[in-house]
Structures are given as structure tokens and as C-alpha cells.
Amino acid sequence: LADEKLSQTIRLFLNVAISFAGSIILFKIMPKFKDMFIRADLKGTDLSKKNKIQIPEAYGVISGAFFLIVTFLFIPLRFYETLAFNKELSHHQFIEYLAALLSIGCMIFLGFADDVLDLKWRDKLLLPTVASLPLLMVYFANINSTTIIVPYPLRPWLGYAMNLGFLYYVYMGMLAVFCTNAINIYAGINGIEVGQSLVIAFSVLISNLIEFNGPFRDNHIFSMYLIIPFIACAIPLFLYNKYPSRVFVGDTFCYFAGMTFAVVGILGHFSKFLLLFFIPQIFNFLLSIPQLFKFIPCPRHRMPKYNPETDLLEPSVVQFYDKDLSKISQLIFKVFRLFRFIRVTEKLDDKDKKLVQYESSNFTIINFYLTVFGPKREDQLTKQLLTLQIICCLIAFMIRYQLSKLFY
Ligand code: UD1
Ligand code: MG
């Protein structure tokens, strides 16, 4: 057993070492690709700046490619004892790792396709579900535990444990869709996509370290084998993407990050805990539902509006007429307005004085934050939202290690 612990430590050390090396190389070579991306028309305009400069977009693909290089190189290192000393290979662990990389690799590819081809909403929901199938199959073959422990208060009715069966697989498939899209729609200011992903990734790493000597040690080591290379590939990207952005990460990165979290959550067996790190993203998703499902008109961009006179970001708005809302849309609109998640002004139409025109801030956490705390400089806004993410992750740890004692 002591032997096994030693080799686990060696493997982790090897993982950290090649991740670190990858990170340094990535940081050095990133600027070199700039012209290549611009020439390939992979570029976007930074909408929140005075000078509307073109910035290379979809840089997440370089990060993702490096992640794959590092994790592929890690495969022989991970099984060095088999290669060097003929020790028996654990097929179970091998397949798990390969399936994880297959799902993440697919997602990087699909994200890049989205950046190049601008996919439709429907596809954005469908693709992560398909990409998570290898993962679910491995879960089925290796683990296939679909039983959940019921919280104390519900036990008189449901018993100690409940087998969710097929529904558990539906839940895991939806987790992949949620993680990928939730990061992609919490976006639009310099550094926020990679920043939030890094905070979540570090939280995952810390929870793995906390559980390192616990009964599920193997699951958490598996998670570390993926999350350490992820962090290593995301940090250089963050350094170029933070305010003022020199590169944009594209949907490629959002999908890559989301899928990595889903993979470690599912195969590492801590998906519920993982979701606790997504509190701001869950809030943003719930807030977005009226626009995502077209109850309220959804413009192409919902990112905050830049005011060149003050150099500050303000809530962006969407305009629509009272008469264009269905009964149910009106109800949703009223509720959101009542709780002040949105700021609304109304006026009478210039021509037809009976028509009421609404101007509502867009339904996102960033705009909500701006309506509450007032206009902000872009770099300040990113810093404050990332601080909020850190606070939420700390709350997640408190819920997991203190509050959950009351329920389990
Ligand atoms: C998602 C959001 C959209 C938001 C956009 C911002 C939903 C349903 N979609 O769309 O509301 O406006 O992300 O990324 O919520 N950009 C900047 N500064 C930044 C980051 C991006 O100006 O810091 C602009 C650039 O013009 C860039 C574009 O946003 O080219 C990228 O948008 P994209 O990722 O393609 O938008 P979606 O993911 O479709
Ligand atoms: Mg995007």
C-alpha cells in the first residue's frame, strides 16, 4: 500500500511537471499565432473600447490543443510502471482516462466548428449531449452506480437511498450541456470566461486535495490528472485575454472548459459538489431563461453597453412593445421586474400614443450587477465579478463541509 502511495505521488509529480512545461511553452508561442488567426478571418471587434480594434478570436483552440498534447504525453507517464517494470495495466483506469480525453477532444473540435461556422442554438444543445456519450458509456461499464443518498428530511418518505436508474444518465448528459453553455453565456467582458473557469478549476483542485486521503482517493486523483493540465493551459490564455484583451477565447474555450468540468464531475463522482461551484452561472442561466427561450426578445449580444464618453460599461438594453408580448411573457416580465432583476423604462410610442414601448436591461447577471452597483470600468467589473465567483466557491465549500452535515 505504501508502495502504491509512492507511485501515485510520482505520477502526480510527473503530471504537474509536464503541465508546467506546457504552460511556459504555451505562454511563449501564443503571440506568434496572431497573424495566422487574423488571416483566417478568425477575429472579432472588442466592442467595449474607444478604438474598435480587431482581435484574433477562438484562441481557446490553441489552449485546447496544448491540453490534449499534455494529457496525451501523460498517458505513457501515467502507466510508466507497466512500460518499465511490466506491472499489470489497470484497464479500468486506462479506459476511463481515454474516454475522458475523447469527450473533451470532441468538444474542442465542436467549439471550434461553432466559432468558424456560427452554429444555431439547437446544435449548441445537441452537440455536448452527443459528446458526453463516450463518458456515459464508460460510467455505465465501470461504475454504473445510479443510487443517490436521500437527505435526512426526506428519508421518512423516500428511504435512505434511491436508485434513479436511467434518469441518472439523463442528468449526467444534461450536466455536460449545462456546464458548456453556462460558461459561454456568462461572457462579453475581457477575461470573464477564462477567469471564471480558473476559479472553478482551482476550487475543484482544492476539493481534490481535501479528499486526497479519503475513501474516494482514486476518483480525486483521476480528477487532478485532468484539472492540473487544464489550469496550466488556461493561465497563459487568461494572461492574454484579461483587460485589455489581446486575444479572444471564442466558444472553443467555453466548451472545452465546460466539458472538462463535466468529465471530472461525472467520472470523479462529485457532480453535485461540482454544481455548487457554479452558483453564479446557475443564477445567470435562470435569469437568462426568458430570453434564451424567446419569451422576451433576445438580441445577438447581451454584453454590457460601452459608453465612450465616460469610458464606463452600462447595462445593455432591449426594446419591445407591450403588444408583442404573449400573456405568459407578460407574466414572466412582471415577475422579473418586481424582483428588480431588470431595470425597465416605459414610454408611449411617438406615433401611436396608445402603444407602450419598454426598454429593459438584458437578462444577465452582468447587467443585473450593473443595475445594482452602477456603471463600472471594464477591468473593475471583471475583477468584482471574479471576486464574487471566489466568494460563491467559498460558500460552496461551507455548504459541502458544514451545512451538509445537517442533511446527510
Ligand atoms: C454569448 C452571449 C451574448 C454575449 C456574447 C459575448 C447569450 C445567449 N449569448 O454569445 O449575449 O454578447 O457571448 O461574448 O447570452 N466580445 C467583446 N469583448 C469580450 C468578449 C467578447 O467585445 O471581452 C465580443 C467580440 O466582438 C467577440 C464576440 O463578443 O467577437 C464573441 O461573441 P461569441 O462568443 O461569438 O458570442 P456567443 O457565445 O454566441
Ligand atoms: Mg461565446
Short mmCIF file of C-alpha atoms and ligand atoms in Angstrom, two decimals:
data_model
loop_
_atom_site.label_atom_id
_atom_site.label_comp_id
_atom_site.label_asym_id
_atom_site.label_seq_id
_atom_site.Cartn_x
_atom_site.Cartn_y
_atom_site.Cartn_z
CA LEU A 1 0.00 0.00 0.00
CA ALA A 2 2.85 2.38 0.90
CA ASP A 3 4.33 1.42 -2.47
CA GLU A 4 1.13 2.37 -4.27
CA LYS A 5 1.01 5.72 -2.47
CA LEU A 6 4.56 6.45 -3.53
CA SER A 7 3.88 5.71 -7.19
CA GLN A 8 0.70 7.81 -7.05
CA THR A 9 2.77 10.71 -5.78
CA ILE A 10 5.35 10.17 -8.54
CA ARG A 11 2.58 10.17 -11.18
CA LEU A 12 1.11 13.36 -9.80
CA PHE A 13 4.53 14.93 -9.79
CA LEU A 14 5.04 13.94 -13.44
CA ASN A 15 1.64 15.42 -14.27
CA VAL A 16 2.49 18.71 -12.60
CA ALA A 17 5.90 18.78 -14.30
CA ILE A 18 4.67 18.38 -17.89
CA SER A 19 1.72 20.68 -17.24
CA PHE A 20 4.10 23.36 -16.01
CA ALA A 21 6.40 22.90 -19.02
CA GLY A 22 3.36 23.06 -21.35
CA SER A 23 2.17 26.23 -19.67
CA ILE A 24 5.51 28.03 -20.18
CA ILE A 25 5.76 26.99 -23.85
CA LEU A 26 2.14 27.98 -24.46
CA PHE A 27 2.74 31.42 -22.97
CA LYS A 28 5.79 31.90 -25.21
CA ILE A 29 4.22 30.78 -28.51
CA MET A 30 0.72 32.28 -28.17
CA PRO A 31 1.51 35.72 -29.70
CA LYS A 32 3.05 34.03 -32.76
CA PHE A 33 -0.34 32.79 -33.96
CA LYS A 34 -1.94 36.23 -34.04
CA ASP A 35 -1.50 36.99 -37.76
CA MET A 36 -2.43 33.45 -38.70
CA PHE A 37 -5.81 33.84 -36.97
CA ILE A 38 -6.46 37.27 -38.49
CA ARG A 39 -5.61 35.96 -41.98
CA ALA A 40 -8.03 33.07 -41.48
CA ASP A 41 -10.71 35.63 -40.61
CA LEU A 42 -10.87 34.36 -37.04
CA LYS A 43 -11.23 37.78 -35.48
CA GLY A 44 -13.69 39.89 -33.56
CA THR A 45 -14.10 43.52 -32.58
CA ASP A 46 -13.65 44.48 -28.96
CA LEU A 47 -16.98 46.25 -28.60
CA SER A 48 -16.22 47.90 -25.26
CA LYS A 49 -13.26 50.03 -26.35
CA LYS A 50 -12.92 53.53 -27.81
CA ASN A 51 -10.88 52.33 -30.78
CA LYS A 52 -12.68 49.45 -32.37
CA ILE A 53 -9.68 47.21 -32.99
CA GLN A 54 -9.79 43.69 -34.43
CA ILE A 55 -8.64 40.95 -32.13
CA PRO A 56 -7.88 37.32 -33.02
CA GLU A 57 -10.73 35.07 -31.86
CA ALA A 58 -11.08 31.37 -30.96
CA TYR A 59 -7.68 31.33 -29.27
CA GLY A 60 -9.12 28.70 -26.96
CA VAL A 61 -8.26 26.21 -29.69
CA ILE A 62 -4.52 26.67 -29.02
CA SER A 63 -5.10 26.20 -25.32
CA GLY A 64 -7.22 23.12 -26.04
CA ALA A 65 -4.62 21.67 -28.41
CA PHE A 66 -1.96 22.09 -25.74
CA PHE A 67 -4.21 20.45 -23.18
CA LEU A 68 -4.51 17.44 -25.50
CA ILE A 69 -0.73 17.35 -26.10
CA VAL A 70 -0.01 17.45 -22.37
CA THR A 71 -2.62 14.87 -21.44
CA PHE A 72 -1.59 12.55 -24.32
CA LEU A 73 2.05 12.76 -23.27
CA PHE A 74 0.91 11.95 -19.77
CA ILE A 75 -0.60 8.61 -20.84
CA PRO A 76 2.74 6.73 -21.04
CA LEU A 77 3.92 8.56 -17.92
CA ARG A 78 0.72 7.61 -16.10
CA PHE A 79 1.42 3.95 -16.86
CA TYR A 80 5.19 4.11 -16.57
CA GLU A 81 5.25 1.12 -14.26
CA THR A 82 3.61 -1.03 -16.92
CA LEU A 83 6.09 0.15 -19.53
CA ALA A 84 9.21 -0.02 -17.36
CA PHE A 85 8.55 -2.81 -14.88
CA ASN A 86 5.90 -4.91 -16.63
CA LYS A 87 3.41 -4.19 -13.85
CA GLU A 88 -0.13 -5.14 -14.78
CA LEU A 89 -2.04 -2.33 -16.50
CA SER A 90 -5.30 -1.23 -14.96
CA HIS A 91 -7.63 -1.34 -17.98
CA HIS A 92 -10.34 0.20 -15.90
CA GLN A 93 -8.31 3.37 -15.30
CA PHE A 94 -6.89 3.39 -18.79
CA ILE A 95 -10.31 3.36 -20.48
CA GLU A 96 -11.63 5.97 -18.11
CA TYR A 97 -8.82 8.34 -18.99
CA LEU A 98 -9.15 7.72 -22.73
CA ALA A 99 -12.92 8.28 -22.70
CA ALA A 100 -12.43 11.50 -20.76
CA LEU A 101 -9.97 12.77 -23.37
CA LEU A 102 -12.24 11.64 -26.20
CA SER A 103 -15.16 13.66 -24.83
CA ILE A 104 -13.06 16.75 -24.15
CA GLY A 105 -11.31 16.48 -27.53
CA CYS A 106 -14.67 16.23 -29.32
CA MET A 107 -15.91 19.28 -27.50
CA ILE A 108 -12.85 21.33 -28.51
CA PHE A 109 -13.50 20.32 -32.10
CA LEU A 110 -17.20 21.21 -31.88
CA GLY A 111 -16.43 24.52 -30.18
CA PHE A 112 -14.03 25.43 -32.94
CA ALA A 113 -16.64 24.46 -35.53
CA ASP A 114 -19.03 26.80 -33.74
CA ASP A 115 -16.52 29.67 -33.89
CA VAL A 116 -15.90 29.15 -37.58
CA LEU A 117 -19.44 28.34 -38.71
CA ASP A 118 -21.60 30.10 -36.09
CA LEU A 119 -23.87 27.22 -35.20
CA LYS A 120 -27.53 27.53 -34.27
CA TRP A 121 -28.89 27.36 -30.74
CA ARG A 122 -30.35 23.92 -31.31
CA ASP A 123 -26.95 22.48 -32.22
CA LYS A 124 -25.34 24.06 -29.19
CA LEU A 125 -27.66 21.99 -27.02
CA LEU A 126 -27.39 18.82 -29.04
CA LEU A 127 -23.63 18.63 -29.55
CA PRO A 128 -22.49 18.46 -25.90
CA THR A 129 -25.07 15.73 -25.28
CA VAL A 130 -23.58 13.62 -28.06
CA ALA A 131 -20.02 14.41 -27.00
CA SER A 132 -20.77 13.15 -23.49
CA LEU A 133 -21.91 9.70 -24.71
CA PRO A 134 -18.45 8.03 -24.53
CA LEU A 135 -18.28 9.28 -20.98
CA LEU A 136 -21.67 7.91 -20.03
CA MET A 137 -20.79 4.53 -21.58
CA VAL A 138 -17.62 4.31 -19.51
CA TYR A 139 -19.58 5.33 -16.46
CA PHE A 140 -22.01 2.56 -17.28
CA ALA A 141 -19.25 -0.03 -17.82
CA ASN A 142 -17.03 0.92 -14.89
CA ILE A 143 -19.15 2.47 -12.20
CA ASN A 144 -22.85 2.23 -13.06
CA SER A 145 -23.90 3.49 -9.67
CA THR A 146 -27.15 5.37 -10.12
CA THR A 147 -28.11 5.38 -6.47
CA ILE A 148 -28.21 8.63 -4.53
CA ILE A 149 -28.29 9.12 -0.77
CA VAL A 150 -31.51 10.82 0.32
CA PRO A 151 -31.19 13.87 2.66
CA TYR A 152 -32.45 13.35 6.26
CA PRO A 153 -35.65 15.40 5.96
CA LEU A 154 -36.89 13.31 3.02
CA ARG A 155 -35.96 9.89 4.39
CA PRO A 156 -39.33 9.10 6.02
CA TRP A 157 -40.83 9.12 2.52
CA LEU A 158 -38.01 8.05 0.23
CA GLY A 159 -35.85 5.85 2.45
CA TYR A 160 -32.07 6.03 2.89
CA ALA A 161 -31.08 5.64 -0.72
CA MET A 162 -32.86 5.91 -4.03
CA ASN A 163 -31.98 4.31 -7.34
CA LEU A 164 -32.52 6.80 -10.16
CA GLY A 165 -31.56 4.33 -12.89
CA PHE A 166 -31.81 5.75 -16.40
CA LEU A 167 -32.73 9.21 -15.08
CA TYR A 168 -29.25 9.47 -13.60
CA TYR A 169 -27.78 9.19 -17.09
CA VAL A 170 -30.15 11.87 -18.36
CA TYR A 171 -28.96 14.07 -15.51
CA MET A 172 -25.30 13.48 -16.39
CA GLY A 173 -25.92 14.23 -20.07
CA MET A 174 -27.65 17.46 -19.08
CA LEU A 175 -24.75 18.35 -16.82
CA ALA A 176 -22.45 18.44 -19.86
CA VAL A 177 -24.89 20.68 -21.75
CA PHE A 178 -25.23 22.96 -18.76
CA CYS A 179 -21.52 23.32 -17.96
CA THR A 180 -20.56 24.15 -21.54
CA ASN A 181 -23.34 26.66 -22.23
CA ALA A 182 -23.38 28.24 -18.78
CA ILE A 183 -19.82 29.48 -19.22
CA ASN A 184 -20.50 30.64 -22.78
CA ILE A 185 -23.45 32.84 -21.79
CA TYR A 186 -21.64 34.37 -18.82
CA ALA A 187 -19.40 36.32 -21.17
CA GLY A 188 -18.77 39.56 -23.00
CA ILE A 189 -16.23 41.44 -20.88
CA ASN A 190 -12.47 40.95 -21.10
CA GLY A 191 -11.22 37.98 -19.10
CA ILE A 192 -14.51 36.76 -17.67
CA GLU A 193 -14.77 33.40 -19.48
CA VAL A 194 -11.28 32.16 -18.59
CA GLY A 195 -11.35 33.93 -15.22
CA GLN A 196 -14.47 32.13 -14.01
CA SER A 197 -13.17 28.82 -15.39
CA LEU A 198 -9.92 29.24 -13.49
CA VAL A 199 -11.72 29.98 -10.21
CA ILE A 200 -13.87 26.88 -10.67
CA ALA A 201 -10.86 24.76 -11.69
CA PHE A 202 -8.87 25.84 -8.62
CA SER A 203 -11.89 25.06 -6.43
CA VAL A 204 -12.07 21.57 -7.95
CA LEU A 205 -8.34 21.10 -7.35
CA ILE A 206 -8.66 22.21 -3.71
CA SER A 207 -11.56 19.84 -3.12
CA ASN A 208 -9.50 17.03 -4.68
CA LEU A 209 -6.67 17.84 -2.27
CA ILE A 210 -9.06 17.90 0.70
CA GLU A 211 -10.36 14.43 -0.25
CA PHE A 212 -6.89 13.12 -1.09
CA ASN A 213 -6.66 10.85 1.92
CA GLY A 214 -10.35 9.99 1.98
CA PRO A 215 -12.09 6.82 0.84
CA PHE A 216 -12.51 8.05 -2.77
CA ARG A 217 -8.86 8.85 -3.28
CA ASP A 218 -8.67 7.30 -6.78
CA ASN A 219 -11.56 9.42 -8.09
CA HIS A 220 -9.91 12.59 -6.89
CA ILE A 221 -6.52 11.67 -8.29
CA PHE A 222 -8.20 10.98 -11.64
CA SER A 223 -9.73 14.45 -11.47
CA MET A 224 -6.34 16.02 -10.69
CA TYR A 225 -4.75 14.35 -13.73
CA LEU A 226 -7.13 16.42 -15.87
CA ILE A 227 -7.67 19.58 -13.87
CA ILE A 228 -3.94 20.35 -13.40
CA PRO A 229 -3.24 20.35 -17.18
CA PHE A 230 -6.43 22.37 -17.64
CA ILE A 231 -5.27 25.06 -15.23
CA ALA A 232 -1.83 25.03 -16.85
CA CYS A 233 -3.33 25.67 -20.29
CA ALA A 234 -5.88 28.24 -19.10
CA ILE A 235 -3.48 30.54 -17.20
CA PRO A 236 -1.47 31.69 -20.26
CA LEU A 237 -4.74 32.24 -22.13
CA PHE A 238 -6.03 34.34 -19.24
CA LEU A 239 -2.90 36.48 -19.29
CA TYR A 240 -3.55 37.40 -22.94
CA ASN A 241 -7.32 37.63 -22.57
CA LYS A 242 -7.51 39.81 -19.47
CA TYR A 243 -8.18 43.51 -19.79
CA PRO A 244 -7.19 44.93 -22.28
CA SER A 245 -7.72 41.75 -24.31
CA ARG A 246 -5.09 40.89 -26.87
CA VAL A 247 -6.92 37.69 -27.85
CA PHE A 248 -10.50 36.39 -27.54
CA VAL A 249 -11.04 32.86 -26.32
CA GLY A 250 -14.04 32.03 -28.51
CA ASP A 251 -16.71 29.42 -27.90
CA THR A 252 -13.95 26.83 -28.30
CA PHE A 253 -12.63 27.64 -24.86
CA CYS A 254 -16.06 27.81 -23.19
CA TYR A 255 -16.96 24.34 -24.47
CA PHE A 256 -13.54 22.94 -23.66
CA ALA A 257 -13.69 24.26 -20.09
CA GLY A 258 -17.31 23.20 -19.52
CA MET A 259 -16.69 19.68 -20.79
CA THR A 260 -13.57 19.29 -18.64
CA PHE A 261 -15.62 20.16 -15.56
CA ALA A 262 -18.43 17.80 -16.56
CA VAL A 263 -15.91 14.98 -17.12
CA VAL A 264 -14.18 15.33 -13.77
CA GLY A 265 -17.53 15.78 -12.01
CA ILE A 266 -19.04 12.66 -13.57
CA LEU A 267 -16.08 10.24 -13.56
CA GLY A 268 -14.68 11.70 -10.33
CA HIS A 269 -18.08 11.11 -8.78
CA PHE A 270 -18.66 14.56 -7.33
CA SER A 271 -21.08 16.15 -9.80
CA LYS A 272 -23.40 17.58 -7.12
CA PHE A 273 -20.48 19.21 -5.33
CA LEU A 274 -19.21 20.48 -8.68
CA LEU A 275 -22.52 22.23 -9.34
CA LEU A 276 -22.10 24.18 -6.11
CA PHE A 277 -19.11 25.93 -7.74
CA PHE A 278 -21.48 27.09 -10.49
CA ILE A 279 -23.72 29.26 -8.29
CA PRO A 280 -23.21 32.48 -10.35
CA GLN A 281 -23.59 30.51 -13.59
CA ILE A 282 -26.80 28.86 -12.36
CA PHE A 283 -28.15 32.27 -11.35
CA ASN A 284 -27.17 33.70 -14.74
CA PHE A 285 -28.83 30.77 -16.51
CA LEU A 286 -32.08 31.13 -14.55
CA LEU A 287 -32.03 34.86 -15.23
CA SER A 288 -31.45 34.20 -18.94
CA ILE A 289 -34.29 31.72 -19.42
CA PRO A 290 -36.87 34.32 -20.61
CA GLN A 291 -34.51 35.47 -23.36
CA LEU A 292 -33.00 32.08 -24.19
CA PHE A 293 -36.45 30.62 -24.74
CA LYS A 294 -37.65 33.70 -26.61
CA PHE A 295 -40.36 34.84 -24.17
CA ILE A 296 -38.58 38.18 -24.29
CA PRO A 297 -36.68 39.27 -27.43
CA CYS A 298 -33.00 38.26 -27.30
CA PRO A 299 -30.51 40.44 -29.21
CA ARG A 300 -27.36 38.87 -30.72
CA HIS A 301 -25.25 40.44 -27.98
CA ARG A 302 -26.35 40.90 -24.38
CA MET A 303 -22.98 42.09 -23.10
CA PRO A 304 -22.97 45.47 -21.28
CA LYS A 305 -23.06 48.65 -23.36
CA TYR A 306 -19.93 50.74 -23.61
CA ASN A 307 -20.31 54.47 -23.09
CA PRO A 308 -17.38 56.19 -24.89
CA GLU A 309 -17.99 59.50 -23.10
CA THR A 310 -17.50 58.11 -19.60
CA ASP A 311 -15.39 55.07 -20.58
CA LEU A 312 -17.74 53.02 -18.39
CA LEU A 313 -19.92 49.98 -19.01
CA GLU A 314 -23.68 50.32 -18.53
CA PRO A 315 -26.45 47.73 -18.67
CA SER A 316 -27.31 46.94 -22.29
CA VAL A 317 -30.98 47.13 -23.17
CA VAL A 318 -33.57 45.51 -25.38
CA GLN A 319 -36.63 47.36 -26.68
CA PHE A 320 -40.02 45.87 -27.39
CA TYR A 321 -43.69 46.73 -27.43
CA ASP A 322 -46.23 45.71 -24.85
CA LYS A 323 -48.48 44.35 -27.57
CA ASP A 324 -45.77 41.97 -28.82
CA LEU A 325 -45.65 40.02 -25.56
CA SER A 326 -47.87 36.98 -25.08
CA LYS A 327 -49.81 36.54 -21.83
CA ILE A 328 -47.17 34.25 -20.36
CA SER A 329 -44.34 36.55 -21.46
CA GLN A 330 -46.08 39.45 -19.74
CA LEU A 331 -46.32 37.46 -16.54
CA ILE A 332 -42.63 36.50 -16.64
CA PHE A 333 -41.71 40.10 -17.42
CA LYS A 334 -43.77 41.35 -14.45
CA VAL A 335 -42.18 38.91 -12.02
CA PHE A 336 -38.62 39.72 -13.12
CA ARG A 337 -39.43 43.40 -12.91
CA LEU A 338 -40.98 43.03 -9.46
CA PHE A 339 -37.82 41.38 -8.11
CA ARG A 340 -35.71 44.09 -9.80
CA PHE A 341 -33.61 41.62 -11.78
CA ILE A 342 -34.04 44.02 -14.69
CA ARG A 343 -34.35 47.78 -14.98
CA VAL A 344 -37.26 48.91 -17.11
CA THR A 345 -38.32 52.25 -18.51
CA GLU A 346 -41.53 52.66 -20.45
CA LYS A 347 -42.74 55.33 -22.79
CA LEU A 348 -45.54 55.90 -25.26
CA ASP A 349 -44.75 55.30 -28.88
CA ASP A 350 -44.01 58.52 -30.79
CA LYS A 351 -46.60 57.89 -33.49
CA ASP A 352 -49.26 55.71 -31.93
CA LYS A 353 -49.83 57.13 -28.47
CA LYS A 354 -51.62 54.02 -27.28
CA LEU A 355 -48.63 51.72 -27.76
CA VAL A 356 -46.37 51.22 -24.75
CA GLN A 357 -42.72 50.71 -25.54
CA TYR A 358 -40.50 49.03 -22.97
CA GLU A 359 -36.78 49.43 -22.65
CA SER A 360 -35.46 46.68 -20.41
CA SER A 361 -31.92 45.79 -19.42
CA ASN A 362 -30.88 42.40 -20.78
CA PHE A 363 -31.49 39.39 -18.53
CA THR A 364 -27.93 38.52 -17.46
CA ILE A 365 -26.03 38.54 -14.20
CA ILE A 366 -23.57 41.13 -15.59
CA ASN A 367 -26.34 43.60 -16.46
CA PHE A 368 -28.09 42.86 -13.16
CA TYR A 369 -24.86 43.66 -11.32
CA LEU A 370 -24.54 46.95 -13.22
CA THR A 371 -28.13 47.97 -12.47
CA VAL A 372 -27.49 47.39 -8.76
CA PHE A 373 -23.98 48.88 -8.41
CA GLY A 374 -23.99 51.42 -11.22
CA PRO A 375 -21.75 51.80 -14.30
CA LYS A 376 -18.21 50.43 -13.98
CA ARG A 377 -14.91 50.39 -15.80
CA GLU A 378 -14.47 47.11 -17.67
CA ASP A 379 -11.42 45.90 -15.74
CA GLN A 380 -13.09 46.75 -12.41
CA LEU A 381 -16.23 44.90 -13.43
CA THR A 382 -14.30 41.74 -14.33
CA LYS A 383 -12.37 41.91 -11.04
CA GLN A 384 -15.54 42.32 -8.99
CA LEU A 385 -17.40 39.52 -10.78
CA LEU A 386 -14.44 37.18 -10.32
CA THR A 387 -14.32 38.10 -6.64
CA LEU A 388 -18.00 37.23 -6.48
CA GLN A 389 -17.16 33.87 -8.08
CA ILE A 390 -14.50 33.23 -5.44
CA ILE A 391 -16.92 34.12 -2.63
CA CYS A 392 -19.52 31.75 -4.11
CA CYS A 393 -16.94 28.95 -4.26
CA LEU A 394 -16.06 29.57 -0.60
CA ILE A 395 -19.77 29.33 0.21
CA ALA A 396 -19.83 26.07 -1.76
CA PHE A 397 -17.10 24.64 0.47
CA MET A 398 -19.04 25.74 3.54
CA ILE A 399 -22.22 24.09 2.30
CA ARG A 400 -20.32 20.91 1.43
CA TYR A 401 -18.39 20.55 4.68
CA GLN A 402 -20.63 22.21 7.29
CA LEU A 403 -24.21 22.58 6.16
CA SER A 404 -24.41 19.17 4.53
CA LYS A 405 -23.84 17.55 7.95
CA LEU A 406 -27.37 18.64 8.78
CA PHE A 407 -28.77 16.83 5.77
CA TYR A 408 -26.66 13.69 5.38
C1 UD1 B 1 -22.65 34.93 -25.88
C2 UD1 B 1 -23.88 35.62 -25.30
C3 UD1 B 1 -24.03 37.04 -25.83
C4 UD1 B 1 -22.76 37.81 -25.50
C5 UD1 B 1 -21.54 37.09 -26.09
C6 UD1 B 1 -20.27 37.79 -25.65
C7 UD1 B 1 -26.05 34.69 -24.76
C8 UD1 B 1 -27.21 33.92 -25.24
N1 UD1 B 1 -25.07 34.87 -25.65
O1 UD1 B 1 -22.90 34.75 -27.26
O2 UD1 B 1 -25.14 37.67 -25.25
O3 UD1 B 1 -22.84 39.12 -26.01
O4 UD1 B 1 -21.50 35.72 -25.62
O5 UD1 B 1 -19.14 37.02 -25.78
O6 UD1 B 1 -26.00 35.11 -23.62
N2 UD1 B 1 -16.57 40.38 -27.15
C9 UD1 B 1 -16.12 41.59 -26.68
N3 UD1 B 1 -15.39 41.63 -25.53
C10 UD1 B 1 -15.13 40.49 -24.81
C11 UD1 B 1 -15.62 39.25 -25.28
C12 UD1 B 1 -16.34 39.23 -26.45
O7 UD1 B 1 -16.33 42.62 -27.30
O8 UD1 B 1 -14.46 40.57 -23.77
C13 UD1 B 1 -17.33 40.33 -28.42
C14 UD1 B 1 -16.40 40.34 -29.62
O9 UD1 B 1 -17.00 41.10 -30.63
C15 UD1 B 1 -16.36 38.88 -30.00
C16 UD1 B 1 -17.75 38.41 -29.61
O10 UD1 B 1 -18.10 39.15 -28.45
O11 UD1 B 1 -16.10 38.71 -31.37
C17 UD1 B 1 -17.77 36.93 -29.30
O12 UD1 B 1 -19.07 36.54 -29.10
P1 UD1 B 1 -19.47 34.98 -29.19
O13 UD1 B 1 -18.69 34.20 -28.21
O14 UD1 B 1 -19.43 34.54 -30.60
O15 UD1 B 1 -20.97 35.10 -28.69
P2 UD1 B 1 -21.92 33.91 -28.21
O16 UD1 B 1 -21.15 32.91 -27.46
O17 UD1 B 1 -22.75 33.45 -29.35
MG MG B 2 -19.13 32.76 -26.79
#
